[in-house]
Coordinates of C-alpha atoms in Angstrom, one line a residue:
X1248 CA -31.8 4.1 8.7
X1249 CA -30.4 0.7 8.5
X1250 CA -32.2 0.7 4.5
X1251 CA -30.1 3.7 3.8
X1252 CA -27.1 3.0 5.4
X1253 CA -27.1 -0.3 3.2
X1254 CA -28.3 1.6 -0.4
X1255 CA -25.3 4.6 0.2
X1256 CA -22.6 1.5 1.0
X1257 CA -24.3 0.2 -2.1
X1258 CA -23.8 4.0 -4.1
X1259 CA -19.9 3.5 -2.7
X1260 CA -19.3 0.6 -3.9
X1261 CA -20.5 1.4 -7.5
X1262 CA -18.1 4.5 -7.0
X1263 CA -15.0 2.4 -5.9
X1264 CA -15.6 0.0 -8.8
X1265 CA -15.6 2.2 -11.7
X1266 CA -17.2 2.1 -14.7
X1267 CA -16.9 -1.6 -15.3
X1268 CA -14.2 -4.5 -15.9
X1269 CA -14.1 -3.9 -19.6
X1270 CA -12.8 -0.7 -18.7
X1271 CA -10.6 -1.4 -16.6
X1272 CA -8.7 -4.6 -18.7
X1273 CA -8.6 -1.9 -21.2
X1274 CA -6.7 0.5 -18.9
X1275 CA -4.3 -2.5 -17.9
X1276 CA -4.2 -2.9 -21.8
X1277 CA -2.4 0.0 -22.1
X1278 CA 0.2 -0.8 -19.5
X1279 CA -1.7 2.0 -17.2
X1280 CA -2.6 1.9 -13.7
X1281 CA -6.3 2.4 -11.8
X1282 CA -7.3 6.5 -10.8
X1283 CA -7.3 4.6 -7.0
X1284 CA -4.8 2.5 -7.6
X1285 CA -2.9 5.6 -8.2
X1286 CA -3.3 7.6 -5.7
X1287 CA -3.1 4.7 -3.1
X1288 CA 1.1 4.5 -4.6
X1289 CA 1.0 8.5 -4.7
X1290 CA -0.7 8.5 -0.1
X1291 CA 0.2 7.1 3.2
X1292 CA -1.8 4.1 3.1
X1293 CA -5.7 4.9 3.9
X1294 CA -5.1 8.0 4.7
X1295 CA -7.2 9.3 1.4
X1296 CA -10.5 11.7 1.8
X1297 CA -12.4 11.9 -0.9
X1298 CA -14.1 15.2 -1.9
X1299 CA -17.9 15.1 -4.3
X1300 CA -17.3 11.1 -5.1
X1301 CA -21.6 11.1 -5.7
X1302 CA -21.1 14.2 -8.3
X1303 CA -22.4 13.8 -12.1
X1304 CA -22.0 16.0 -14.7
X1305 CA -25.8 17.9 -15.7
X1306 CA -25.4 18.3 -19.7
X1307 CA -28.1 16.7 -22.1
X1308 CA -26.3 16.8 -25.7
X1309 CA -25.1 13.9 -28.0
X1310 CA -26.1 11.5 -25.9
X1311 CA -24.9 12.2 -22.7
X1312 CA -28.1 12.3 -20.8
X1313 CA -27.9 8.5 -20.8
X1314 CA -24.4 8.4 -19.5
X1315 CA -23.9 9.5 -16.0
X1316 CA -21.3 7.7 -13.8
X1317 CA -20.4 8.8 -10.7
X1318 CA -17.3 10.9 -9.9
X1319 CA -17.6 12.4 -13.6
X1320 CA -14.0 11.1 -14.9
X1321 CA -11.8 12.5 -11.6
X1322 CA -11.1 11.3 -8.5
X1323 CA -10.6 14.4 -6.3
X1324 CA -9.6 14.9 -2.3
X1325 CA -6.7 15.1 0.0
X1326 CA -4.8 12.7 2.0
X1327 CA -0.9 12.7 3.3
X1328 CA 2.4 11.7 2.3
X1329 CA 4.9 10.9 5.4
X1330 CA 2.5 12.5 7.7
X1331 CA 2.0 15.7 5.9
X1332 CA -1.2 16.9 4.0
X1333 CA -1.6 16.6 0.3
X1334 CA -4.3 17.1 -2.3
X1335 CA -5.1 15.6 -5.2
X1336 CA -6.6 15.2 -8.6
X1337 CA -7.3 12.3 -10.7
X1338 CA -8.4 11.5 -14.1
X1339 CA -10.4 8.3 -15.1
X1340 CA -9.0 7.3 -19.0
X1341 CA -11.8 4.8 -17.8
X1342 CA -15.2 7.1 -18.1
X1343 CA -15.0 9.7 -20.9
X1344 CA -11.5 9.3 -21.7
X1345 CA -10.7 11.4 -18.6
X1346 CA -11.9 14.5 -21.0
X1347 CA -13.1 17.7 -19.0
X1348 CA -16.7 18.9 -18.7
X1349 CA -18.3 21.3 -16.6
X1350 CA -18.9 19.1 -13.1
X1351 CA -15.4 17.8 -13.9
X1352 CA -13.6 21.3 -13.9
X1353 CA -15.6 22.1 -11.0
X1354 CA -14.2 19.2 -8.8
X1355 CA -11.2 20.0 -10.0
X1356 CA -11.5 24.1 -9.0
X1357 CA -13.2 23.3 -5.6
X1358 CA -9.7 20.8 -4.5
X1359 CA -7.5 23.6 -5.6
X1360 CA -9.0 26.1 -3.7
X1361 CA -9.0 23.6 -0.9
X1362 CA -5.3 23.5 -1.1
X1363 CA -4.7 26.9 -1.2
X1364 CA -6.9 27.4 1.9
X1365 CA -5.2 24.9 3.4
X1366 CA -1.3 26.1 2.3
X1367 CA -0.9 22.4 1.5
X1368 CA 0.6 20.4 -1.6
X1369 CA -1.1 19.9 -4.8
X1370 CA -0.5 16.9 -6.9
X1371 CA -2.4 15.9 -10.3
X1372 CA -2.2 12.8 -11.8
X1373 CA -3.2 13.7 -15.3
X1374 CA -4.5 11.3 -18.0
X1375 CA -7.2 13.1 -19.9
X1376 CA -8.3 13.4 -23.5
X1377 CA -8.7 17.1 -23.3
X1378 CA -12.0 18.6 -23.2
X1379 CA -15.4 17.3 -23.1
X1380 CA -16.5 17.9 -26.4
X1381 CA -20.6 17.0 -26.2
X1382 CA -20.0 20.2 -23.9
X1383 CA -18.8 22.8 -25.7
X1384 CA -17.6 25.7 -24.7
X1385 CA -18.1 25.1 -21.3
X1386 CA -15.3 22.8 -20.9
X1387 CA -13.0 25.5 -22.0
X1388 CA -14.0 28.0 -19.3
X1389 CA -13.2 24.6 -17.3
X1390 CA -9.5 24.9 -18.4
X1391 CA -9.6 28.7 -17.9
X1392 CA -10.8 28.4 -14.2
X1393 CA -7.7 26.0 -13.9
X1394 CA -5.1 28.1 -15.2
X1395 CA -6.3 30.9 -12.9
X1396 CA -6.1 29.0 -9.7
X1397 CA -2.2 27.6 -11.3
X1398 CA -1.6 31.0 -11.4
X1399 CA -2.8 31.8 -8.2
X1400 CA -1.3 29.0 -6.0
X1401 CA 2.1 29.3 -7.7
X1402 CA 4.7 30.5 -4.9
X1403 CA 2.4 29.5 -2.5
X1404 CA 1.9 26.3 -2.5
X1405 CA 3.9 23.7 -4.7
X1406 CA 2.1 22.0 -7.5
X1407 CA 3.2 19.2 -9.2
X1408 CA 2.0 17.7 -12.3
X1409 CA 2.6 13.8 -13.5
X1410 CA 1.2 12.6 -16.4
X1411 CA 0.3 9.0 -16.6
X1412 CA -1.2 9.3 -20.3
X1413 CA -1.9 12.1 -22.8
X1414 CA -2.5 15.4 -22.6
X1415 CA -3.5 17.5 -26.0
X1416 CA -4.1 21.1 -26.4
X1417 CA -5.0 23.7 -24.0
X1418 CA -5.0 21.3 -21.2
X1419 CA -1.1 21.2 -21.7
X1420 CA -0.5 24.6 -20.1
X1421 CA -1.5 23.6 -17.1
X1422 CA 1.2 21.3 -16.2
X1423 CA 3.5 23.9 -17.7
X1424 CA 2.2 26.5 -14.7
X1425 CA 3.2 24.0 -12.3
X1426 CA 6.2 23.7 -10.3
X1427 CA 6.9 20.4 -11.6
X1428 CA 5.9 17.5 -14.7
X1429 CA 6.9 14.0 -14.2
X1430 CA 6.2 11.8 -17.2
X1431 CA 6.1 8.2 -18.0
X1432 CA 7.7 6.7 -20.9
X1433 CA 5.7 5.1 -23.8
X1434 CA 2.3 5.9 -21.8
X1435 CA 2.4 9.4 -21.1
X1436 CA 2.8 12.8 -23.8
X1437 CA 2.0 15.9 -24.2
X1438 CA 1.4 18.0 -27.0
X1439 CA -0.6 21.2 -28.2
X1440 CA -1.5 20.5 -31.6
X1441 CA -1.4 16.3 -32.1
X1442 CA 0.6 14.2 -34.9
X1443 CA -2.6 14.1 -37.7
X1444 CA -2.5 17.5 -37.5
X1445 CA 1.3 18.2 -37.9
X1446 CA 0.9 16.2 -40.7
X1447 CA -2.1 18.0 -42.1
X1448 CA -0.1 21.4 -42.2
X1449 CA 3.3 20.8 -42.0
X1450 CA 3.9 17.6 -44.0
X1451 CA 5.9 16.1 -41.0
X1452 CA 5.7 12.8 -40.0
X1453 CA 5.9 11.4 -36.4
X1454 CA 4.7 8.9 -33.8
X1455 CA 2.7 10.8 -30.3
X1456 CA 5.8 9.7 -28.1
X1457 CA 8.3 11.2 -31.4
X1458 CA 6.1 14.5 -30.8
X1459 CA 5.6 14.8 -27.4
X1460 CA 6.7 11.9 -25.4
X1461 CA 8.6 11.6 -21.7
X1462 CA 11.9 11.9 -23.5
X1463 CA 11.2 14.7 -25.8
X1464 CA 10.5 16.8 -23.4
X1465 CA 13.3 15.5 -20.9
X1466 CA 15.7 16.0 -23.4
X1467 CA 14.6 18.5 -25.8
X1468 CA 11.6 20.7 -25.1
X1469 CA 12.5 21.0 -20.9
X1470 CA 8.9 20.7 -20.5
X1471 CA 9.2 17.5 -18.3
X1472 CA 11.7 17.9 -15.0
X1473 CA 11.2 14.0 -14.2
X1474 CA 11.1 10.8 -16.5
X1475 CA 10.3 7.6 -15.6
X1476 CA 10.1 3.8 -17.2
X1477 CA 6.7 2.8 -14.9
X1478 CA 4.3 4.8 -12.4
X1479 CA 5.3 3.1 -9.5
X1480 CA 8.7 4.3 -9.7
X1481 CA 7.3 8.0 -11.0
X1482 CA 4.9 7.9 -8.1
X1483 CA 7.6 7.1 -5.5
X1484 CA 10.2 9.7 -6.4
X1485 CA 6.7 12.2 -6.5
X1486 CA 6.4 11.3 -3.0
X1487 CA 10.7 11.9 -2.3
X1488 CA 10.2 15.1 -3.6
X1489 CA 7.2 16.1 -1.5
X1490 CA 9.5 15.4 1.4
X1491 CA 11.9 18.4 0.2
X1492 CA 9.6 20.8 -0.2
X1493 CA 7.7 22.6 2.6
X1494 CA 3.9 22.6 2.4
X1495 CA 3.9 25.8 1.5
X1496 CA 5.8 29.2 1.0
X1497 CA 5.3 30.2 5.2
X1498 CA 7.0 27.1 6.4
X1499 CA 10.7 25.7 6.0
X1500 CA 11.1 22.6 4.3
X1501 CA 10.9 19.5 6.5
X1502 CA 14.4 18.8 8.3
X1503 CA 15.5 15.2 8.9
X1504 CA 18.3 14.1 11.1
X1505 CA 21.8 13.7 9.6
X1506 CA 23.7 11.3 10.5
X1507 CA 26.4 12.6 8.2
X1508 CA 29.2 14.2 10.4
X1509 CA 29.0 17.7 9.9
X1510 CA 32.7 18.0 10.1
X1511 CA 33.2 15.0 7.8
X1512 CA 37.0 15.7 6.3
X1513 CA 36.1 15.7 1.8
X1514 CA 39.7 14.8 1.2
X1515 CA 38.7 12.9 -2.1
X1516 CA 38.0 16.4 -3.4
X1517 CA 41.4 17.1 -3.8
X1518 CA 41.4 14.3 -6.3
X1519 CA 38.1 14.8 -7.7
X1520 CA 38.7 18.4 -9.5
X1521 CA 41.7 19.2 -11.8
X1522 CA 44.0 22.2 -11.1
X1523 CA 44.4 22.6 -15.1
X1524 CA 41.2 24.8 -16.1
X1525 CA 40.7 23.2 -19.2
X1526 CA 40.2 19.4 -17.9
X1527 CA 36.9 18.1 -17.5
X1528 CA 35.6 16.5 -14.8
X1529 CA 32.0 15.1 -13.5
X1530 CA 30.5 18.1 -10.9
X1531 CA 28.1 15.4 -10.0
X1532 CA 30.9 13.7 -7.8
X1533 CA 31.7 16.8 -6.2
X1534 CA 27.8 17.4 -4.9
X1535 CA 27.8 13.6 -4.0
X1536 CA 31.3 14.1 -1.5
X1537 CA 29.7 17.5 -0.5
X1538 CA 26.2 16.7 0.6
X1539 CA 24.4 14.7 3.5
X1540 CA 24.9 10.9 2.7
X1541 CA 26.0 11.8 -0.9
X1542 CA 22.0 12.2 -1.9
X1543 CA 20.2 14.6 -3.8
X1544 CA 17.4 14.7 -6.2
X1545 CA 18.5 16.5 -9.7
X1546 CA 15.8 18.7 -11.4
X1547 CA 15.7 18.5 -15.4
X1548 CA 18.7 15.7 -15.2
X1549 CA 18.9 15.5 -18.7
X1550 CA 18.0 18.9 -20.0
X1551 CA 21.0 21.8 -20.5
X1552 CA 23.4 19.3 -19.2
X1553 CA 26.0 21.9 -18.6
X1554 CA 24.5 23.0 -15.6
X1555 CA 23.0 20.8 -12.7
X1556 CA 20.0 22.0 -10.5
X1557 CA 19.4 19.5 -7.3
X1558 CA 17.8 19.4 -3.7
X1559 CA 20.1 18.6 -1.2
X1560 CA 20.4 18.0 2.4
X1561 CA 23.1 19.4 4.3
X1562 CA 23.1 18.7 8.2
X1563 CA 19.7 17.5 7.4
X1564 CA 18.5 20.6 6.1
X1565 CA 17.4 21.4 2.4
X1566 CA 19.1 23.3 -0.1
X1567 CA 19.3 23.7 -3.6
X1568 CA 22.4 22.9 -5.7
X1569 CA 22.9 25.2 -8.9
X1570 CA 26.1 24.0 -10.3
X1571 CA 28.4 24.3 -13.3
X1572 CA 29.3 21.0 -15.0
X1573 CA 32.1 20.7 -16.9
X1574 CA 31.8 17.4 -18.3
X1575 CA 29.2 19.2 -20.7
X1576 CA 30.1 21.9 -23.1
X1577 CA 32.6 23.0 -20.6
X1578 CA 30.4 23.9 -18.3
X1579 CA 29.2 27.5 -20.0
X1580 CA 26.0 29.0 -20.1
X1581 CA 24.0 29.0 -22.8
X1582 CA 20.4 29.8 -23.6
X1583 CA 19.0 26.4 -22.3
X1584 CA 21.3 26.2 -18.8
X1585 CA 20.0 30.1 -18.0
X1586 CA 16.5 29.2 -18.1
X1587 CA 17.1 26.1 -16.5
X1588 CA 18.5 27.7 -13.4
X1589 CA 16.9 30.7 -13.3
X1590 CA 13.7 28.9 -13.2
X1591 CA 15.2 26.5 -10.3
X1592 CA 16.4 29.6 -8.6
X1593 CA 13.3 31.1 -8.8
X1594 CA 11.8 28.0 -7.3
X1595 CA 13.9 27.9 -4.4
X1596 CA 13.3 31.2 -3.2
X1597 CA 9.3 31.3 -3.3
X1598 CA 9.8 28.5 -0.8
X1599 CA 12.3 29.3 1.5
X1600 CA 15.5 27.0 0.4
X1601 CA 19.0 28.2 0.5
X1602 CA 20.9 28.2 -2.6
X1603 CA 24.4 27.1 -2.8
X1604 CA 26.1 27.6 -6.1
X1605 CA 29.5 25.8 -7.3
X1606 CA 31.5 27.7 -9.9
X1607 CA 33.7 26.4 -12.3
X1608 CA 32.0 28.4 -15.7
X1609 CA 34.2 29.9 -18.8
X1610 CA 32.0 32.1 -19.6
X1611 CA 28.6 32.3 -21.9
X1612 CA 28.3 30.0 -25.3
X1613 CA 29.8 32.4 -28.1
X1614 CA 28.1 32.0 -31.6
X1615 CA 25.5 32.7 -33.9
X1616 CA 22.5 30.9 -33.0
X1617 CA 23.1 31.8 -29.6
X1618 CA 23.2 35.6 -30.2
X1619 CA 20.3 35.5 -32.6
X1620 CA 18.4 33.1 -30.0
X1621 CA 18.5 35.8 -27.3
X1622 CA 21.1 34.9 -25.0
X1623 CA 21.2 38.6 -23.6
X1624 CA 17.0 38.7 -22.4
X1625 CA 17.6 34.7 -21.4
X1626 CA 20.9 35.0 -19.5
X1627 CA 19.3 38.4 -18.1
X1628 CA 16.5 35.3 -17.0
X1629 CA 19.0 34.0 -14.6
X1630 CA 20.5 37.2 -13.2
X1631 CA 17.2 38.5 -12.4
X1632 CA 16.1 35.5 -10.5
X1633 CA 19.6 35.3 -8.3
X1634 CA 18.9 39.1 -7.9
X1635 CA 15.3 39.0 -7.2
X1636 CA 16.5 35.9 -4.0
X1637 CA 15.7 37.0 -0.6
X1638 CA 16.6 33.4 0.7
X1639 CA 20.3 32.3 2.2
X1640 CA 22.7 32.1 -0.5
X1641 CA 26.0 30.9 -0.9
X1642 CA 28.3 30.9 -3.7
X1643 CA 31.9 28.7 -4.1
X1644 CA 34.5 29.1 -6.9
X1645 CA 36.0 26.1 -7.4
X1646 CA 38.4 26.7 -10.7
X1647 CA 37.2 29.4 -13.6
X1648 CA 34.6 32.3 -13.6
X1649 CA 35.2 34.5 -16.2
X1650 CA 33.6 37.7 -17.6
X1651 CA 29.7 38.2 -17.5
X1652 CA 29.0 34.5 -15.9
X1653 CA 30.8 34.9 -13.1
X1654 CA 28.8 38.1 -12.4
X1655 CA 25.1 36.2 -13.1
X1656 CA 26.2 33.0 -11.5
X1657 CA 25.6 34.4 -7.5
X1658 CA 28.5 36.6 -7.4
X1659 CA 29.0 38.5 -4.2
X1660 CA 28.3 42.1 -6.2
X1661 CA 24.7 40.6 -7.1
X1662 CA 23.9 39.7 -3.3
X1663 CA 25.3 36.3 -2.8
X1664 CA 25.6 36.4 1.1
X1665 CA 28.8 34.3 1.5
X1666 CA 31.3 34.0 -1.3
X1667 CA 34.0 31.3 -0.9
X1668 CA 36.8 30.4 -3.1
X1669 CA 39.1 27.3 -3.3
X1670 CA 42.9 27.9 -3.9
X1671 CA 42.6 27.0 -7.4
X1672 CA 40.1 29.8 -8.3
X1673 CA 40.9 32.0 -11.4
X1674 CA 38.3 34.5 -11.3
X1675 CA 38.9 37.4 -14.3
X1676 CA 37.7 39.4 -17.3
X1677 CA 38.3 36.1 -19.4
X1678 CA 41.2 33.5 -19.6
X1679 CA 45.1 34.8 -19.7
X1680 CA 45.4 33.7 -23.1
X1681 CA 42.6 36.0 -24.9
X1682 CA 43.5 38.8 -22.2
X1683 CA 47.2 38.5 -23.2
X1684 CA 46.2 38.9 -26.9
X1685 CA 44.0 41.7 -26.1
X1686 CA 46.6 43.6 -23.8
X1687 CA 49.9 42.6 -25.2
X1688 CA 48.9 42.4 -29.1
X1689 CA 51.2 44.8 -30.4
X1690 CA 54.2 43.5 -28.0
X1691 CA 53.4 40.0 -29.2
X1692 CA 53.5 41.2 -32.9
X1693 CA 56.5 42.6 -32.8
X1694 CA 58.6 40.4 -30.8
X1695 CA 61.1 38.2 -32.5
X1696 CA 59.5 35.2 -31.5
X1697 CA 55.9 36.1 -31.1
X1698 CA 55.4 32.6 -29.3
X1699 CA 57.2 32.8 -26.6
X1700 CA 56.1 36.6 -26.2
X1701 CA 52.7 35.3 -26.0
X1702 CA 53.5 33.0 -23.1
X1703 CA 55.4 35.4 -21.2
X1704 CA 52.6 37.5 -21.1
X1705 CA 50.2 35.0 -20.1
X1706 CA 52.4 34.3 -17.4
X1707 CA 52.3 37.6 -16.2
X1708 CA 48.4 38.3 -16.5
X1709 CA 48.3 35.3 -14.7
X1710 CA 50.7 36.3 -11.4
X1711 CA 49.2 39.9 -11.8
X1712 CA 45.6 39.6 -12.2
X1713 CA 44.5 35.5 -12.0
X1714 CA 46.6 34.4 -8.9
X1715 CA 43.8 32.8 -5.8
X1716 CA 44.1 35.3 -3.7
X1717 CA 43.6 38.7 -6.0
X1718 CA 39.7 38.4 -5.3
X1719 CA 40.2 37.9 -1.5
X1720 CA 42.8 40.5 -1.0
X1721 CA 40.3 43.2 -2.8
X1722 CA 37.0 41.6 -0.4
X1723 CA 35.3 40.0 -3.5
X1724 CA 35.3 36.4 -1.5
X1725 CA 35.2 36.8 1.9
X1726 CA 37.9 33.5 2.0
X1727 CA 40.2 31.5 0.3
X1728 CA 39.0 27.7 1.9
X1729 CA 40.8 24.5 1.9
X1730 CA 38.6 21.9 -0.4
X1731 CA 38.6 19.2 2.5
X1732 CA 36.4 21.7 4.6
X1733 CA 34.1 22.5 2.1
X1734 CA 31.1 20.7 4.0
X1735 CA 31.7 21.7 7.1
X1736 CA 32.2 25.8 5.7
X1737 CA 29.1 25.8 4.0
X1738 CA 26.9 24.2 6.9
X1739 CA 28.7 26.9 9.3
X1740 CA 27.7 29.6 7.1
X1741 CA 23.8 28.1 6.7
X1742 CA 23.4 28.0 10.5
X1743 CA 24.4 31.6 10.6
X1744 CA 22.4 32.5 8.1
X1745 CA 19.5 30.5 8.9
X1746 CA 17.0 33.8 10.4
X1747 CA 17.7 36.1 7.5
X1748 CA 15.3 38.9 6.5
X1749 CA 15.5 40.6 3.5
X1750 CA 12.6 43.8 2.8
X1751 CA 11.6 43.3 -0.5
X1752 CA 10.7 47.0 -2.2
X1753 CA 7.2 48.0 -2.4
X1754 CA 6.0 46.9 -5.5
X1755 CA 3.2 45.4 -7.1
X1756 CA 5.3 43.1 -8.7
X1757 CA 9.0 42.6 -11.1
X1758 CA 9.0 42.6 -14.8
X1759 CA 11.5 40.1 -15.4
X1760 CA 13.3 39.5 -18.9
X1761 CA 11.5 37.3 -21.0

C-alpha cells in the first residue's frame, strides 16, 4: 500500500507542476498568471477540490497519441469564497494552448452539472485557443454541450465568466450566456472572427486588443461588464461580487451588518441635485449619500453612460440601483442605456434583488440613427423586463420624467410597488416649453409679442399640469418625500416589502422584444 500511496503522491505531484518550466516562464512571459495560481486568488485559501485531475484526452490524430498530460488543458472543481460554495473552470494556455477537445469539454460539462445540482456559483477563468483542432468535430459538440448547460443554469445559478487571455470563435458565446465577463487589459480579448481574417475580407486593419480587447468591449461592444489593469485586482472584485449575489435563484443574497444608521439625515442631497431641470449633475454622488457606507459595485461602468446599473447595500441588505445620469447625454434613454438596464433588471429579478430606480430622464434620444436602430423593439427591451419583475421594487423621481420614459423607467402604472417623489419632481407629457408650443401655438403666433406669449404659457403649463404635487394629488406617487429622508424611506419601504409574492401566469415562457 505504502508503494502506491508513494507512486499516486508521485502522479499528484506531476499534476500540480504542470507541463514543465518552459511552460510556465512562457505563461509569466506574457504577463499571465498559473491555472492554480488562479484559482488560489479567485478561493478561500485551501479550500479547493479538485474534480478528474488524472483525466487525459483518448484521440490518436496528428500526433497526439504521444502527448497526454494530465488534467487535459483545465483545472476543474469547486471550492468557497467567504464561506460559501463555488465551482470552477480553468484553462491551461500551458498544455494545448488551453484549446478544447473531447475529455476537456467533458470536465468542463461534468462541473457544470455539479453546480447546478448543487444551486451554487459558477466561475470560469477562461484562456483558451478555441477548439482542439487534431479533434475535429468533436470539439465542437464540446462547445455545443457548453452552451446548453449556459442556457440551462442561467437564472438559476449565477455564472460568471473572466477572461485572463483570448477567446476566438464559437467559444466566445459562452461568456456572452453568462451573467457576467470580466476582462483584463492588454492580456485578455475576445473576438468571433480574428484580425488576419478581418483583414482578408474586409481590408481593415487592426491590432487583437483594437478588435476585441478589455476596453472595446467595456466601452463599445458592452460585451465585458468589468475591466481590469491585472488579474489579481479582476480576481478580487470577482470574489466582491460573489458576495452580492446569492448562490442561487431560491436563496436571498447574503446580508451583512450595517453599521450605517438607518435613519442617517442625507442633508448634502439638497446640495447635490439642482432644482433647474436642465443642470447637470453627477447621479453617482447621489447613490454614494444614499447607500450603506456610500459603496456599491457599478455593472458596465463605462458602457451607455447615461444610465448607471449598481449593487448596493441598504441596511445591509442587497439591492440593485438602475439610475438616470445626467452628467451624460442628459440622462435620456437611448438604444444602448435600454439594453443596459433591461438586462440588469432582468438580472436582478431571476435572483431575488430589489430594484430601486432614481428618476431624473427627459425622455428617449430623438434622431435618425436611433429610430432606424430600433429604439421602439430595444426600449420595449427594458419595459418588458421592469414588467416581467416579480421582485420588491421601488421607484424615486427626483427632478424630470417625461413622456414614454417615465412610463418604462418603473413607473407605478407598470408595477413599481412604491413610487416616491421629491418636491422638485416635474413629471409630464414632455417639458412646458414643447407643451406650450404644442397647446398654445396659435395664441403664441398671434400675440403681439410672441415671446413673452410663449413664457406666459409655459408658466401656466407649469402651475397647471408640472407643479410636485399634481402626480400625488391624482395617486400616481404614493408621497411627496423630503430628500434628507431618502435613506431611511426607501429602507422602510424594503422591510415591508421584504415577503412579497407575486403569481407569475401560467406559461411556458415570455417572448420578449428583441
Amino acid at each position: 500500500m505504502r508503494l502506491h500511496v508513494a507512486e499516486l503522491a508521485d502522479i499528484r505531484e506531476r499534476v500540480l507542476a504542470g507541463p514543465g518550466e518552459p511552460a510556465t516562464a512562457a505563461q509569466k512571459a506574457k504577463g499571465k498568471l498559473t491555472v492554480r495560481e488562479r484559482i488560489d486568488l479567485l478561493l478561500d485559501e485551501g479550500s479547493f477540490r479538485e474534480v478528474e485531475p488524472l483525466r487525459r484526452h483518448r484521440a490518436t490524430s496528428f500526433g497526439l497519441e504521444a502527448k497526454k498530460p494530465y488534467t487535459d488543458g483545465v483545472v476543474t472543481g469547486w471550492g468557497t469564497v467567504e464561506g460559501r460554495t463555488v465551482f470552477v473552470y480553468a484553462h491551461d494556455f500551458r498544455i494545448f494552448g488551453g484549446a478544447l477537445g473531447e475529455a476537456h469539454a467533458t470536465k468542463i460539462h461534468k462541473i457544470m452539472d455539479m453546480a447546478i445540482a448543487a444551486g451554487a456559483p459558477l466561475v470560469s477563468l477562461n484562456d483558451g485557443a478555441g477548439a482542439r483542432i487534431q479533434e475535429g468535430v468533436t470539439a465542437l459538440a464540446g462547445y455545443g454541450g457548453i452552451f446548453q448547460r449556459n442556457t440551462k443554469a442561467s437564472g438559476v445559478i449565477p455564472q460568471i465568466s473572466v477572461m485572463l487571455g483570448p477567446c476566438a470563435g464559437g467559444a466566445a458565446y459562452s461568456p456572452a450566456l453568462t451573467d457576467f465577463v470580466f476582462m483584463v487589459r492588454e492580456t485578455s480579448q475576445m473576438f468571433i472572427t480574428g484580425p488576419d481574417v478581418v483583414r482578408a475580407v474586409t481590408g481593415e486593419e487592426i491590432t487583437q486588443n483594437g478588435l476585441g480587447g478589455a476596453d472595446v468591449h467595456a466601452e463599445t461592444s458592452g460585451v465585458a461588464h468589468f475591466a481590469y489593469d491585472d488579474e489579481e485586482t479582476c480576481l478580487e472584485e470577482v470574489r466582491y461580487l460573489l458576495s452580492m449575489l446569492p448562490s442561487n435563484n431560491r436563496e436571498n443574497p447574503p446580508a451583512h451588518d450595517c453599521d450605517d444608521p438607518l435613519d442617517r439625515s442625507g442633508v448634502a442631497l439638497l446640495d447635490l441635485v439642482p432644482v433647474d431641470g436642465n443642470r447637470p449633475y453627477d447621479m453617482h454622488q447621489v447613490i454614494e449619500e444614499i447607500v450603506d457606507d456610500g459603496d456599491y459595485l457599478e455593472v458596465h461602468e463605462r458602457w451607455a453612460r447615461n444610465i448607471i446599473c449598481a449593487l448596493a447595500r441598504l441596511d445591509g441588505k442587497v439591492v440593485g440601483i438602475v439610475a438616470n445620469q445626467p452628467q451624460a447625454l442628459a440622462g435620456v434613454l437611448d438604444i444602448e442605456a435600454s439594453e443596459k438596464a433591461a438586462r440588469f433588471v432582468q438580472m436582478c429579478d431571476a435572483f431575488n434583488i430589489p430594484i430601486v430606480t432614481l428618476l431624473d430622464v427627459p425622455g428617449f434620444l430623438p434622431g435618425v440613427d436611433q429610430e432606424h436602430g430600433g429604439i421602439i423593439r430595444h426600449g420595449a427591451k427594458l419595459l418588458y423586463a421592469y414588467c416581467n419583475a416579480t421582485v420588491p421594487r421601488i421607484s424615486l423621481i427626483l427632478r424630470k420624467a417625461y413622456g414614454g420614459a417615465y412610463i418604462v423607467m418603473d413607473s407605478q402604472s407598470i408595477g413599481a410597488d412604491l413610487t416616491y417623489a421629491w418636491p422638485t419632481n416635474e413629471i409630464a407629457v414632455m417639458g412646458a416649453e414643447g407643451a406650450a408650443n404644442v397647446i398654445f401655438r396659435r395664441q403664441i403666433a398671434a400675440a403681439e409679442d410672441p415671446e413673452a406669449m410663449r413664457a406666459r404659457m409655459v408658466k401656466e403649463y407649469k402651475a397647471e399640469l408640472m407643479h410636485p404635487y399634481y402626480a400625488a394629488e391624482r395617486g400616481l406617487v404614493d408621497d411627496v418625500i423630503d430628500p434628507t429622508e431618502t435613506r431611511q424611506v426607501l429602507i422602510a419601504g424594503l422591510a415591508m416589502l421584504a415577503n412579497k409574492h407575486a403569481d407569475r401566469p401560467a406559461r411556458k415562457h415570455g417572448n420578449p422584444p428583441q
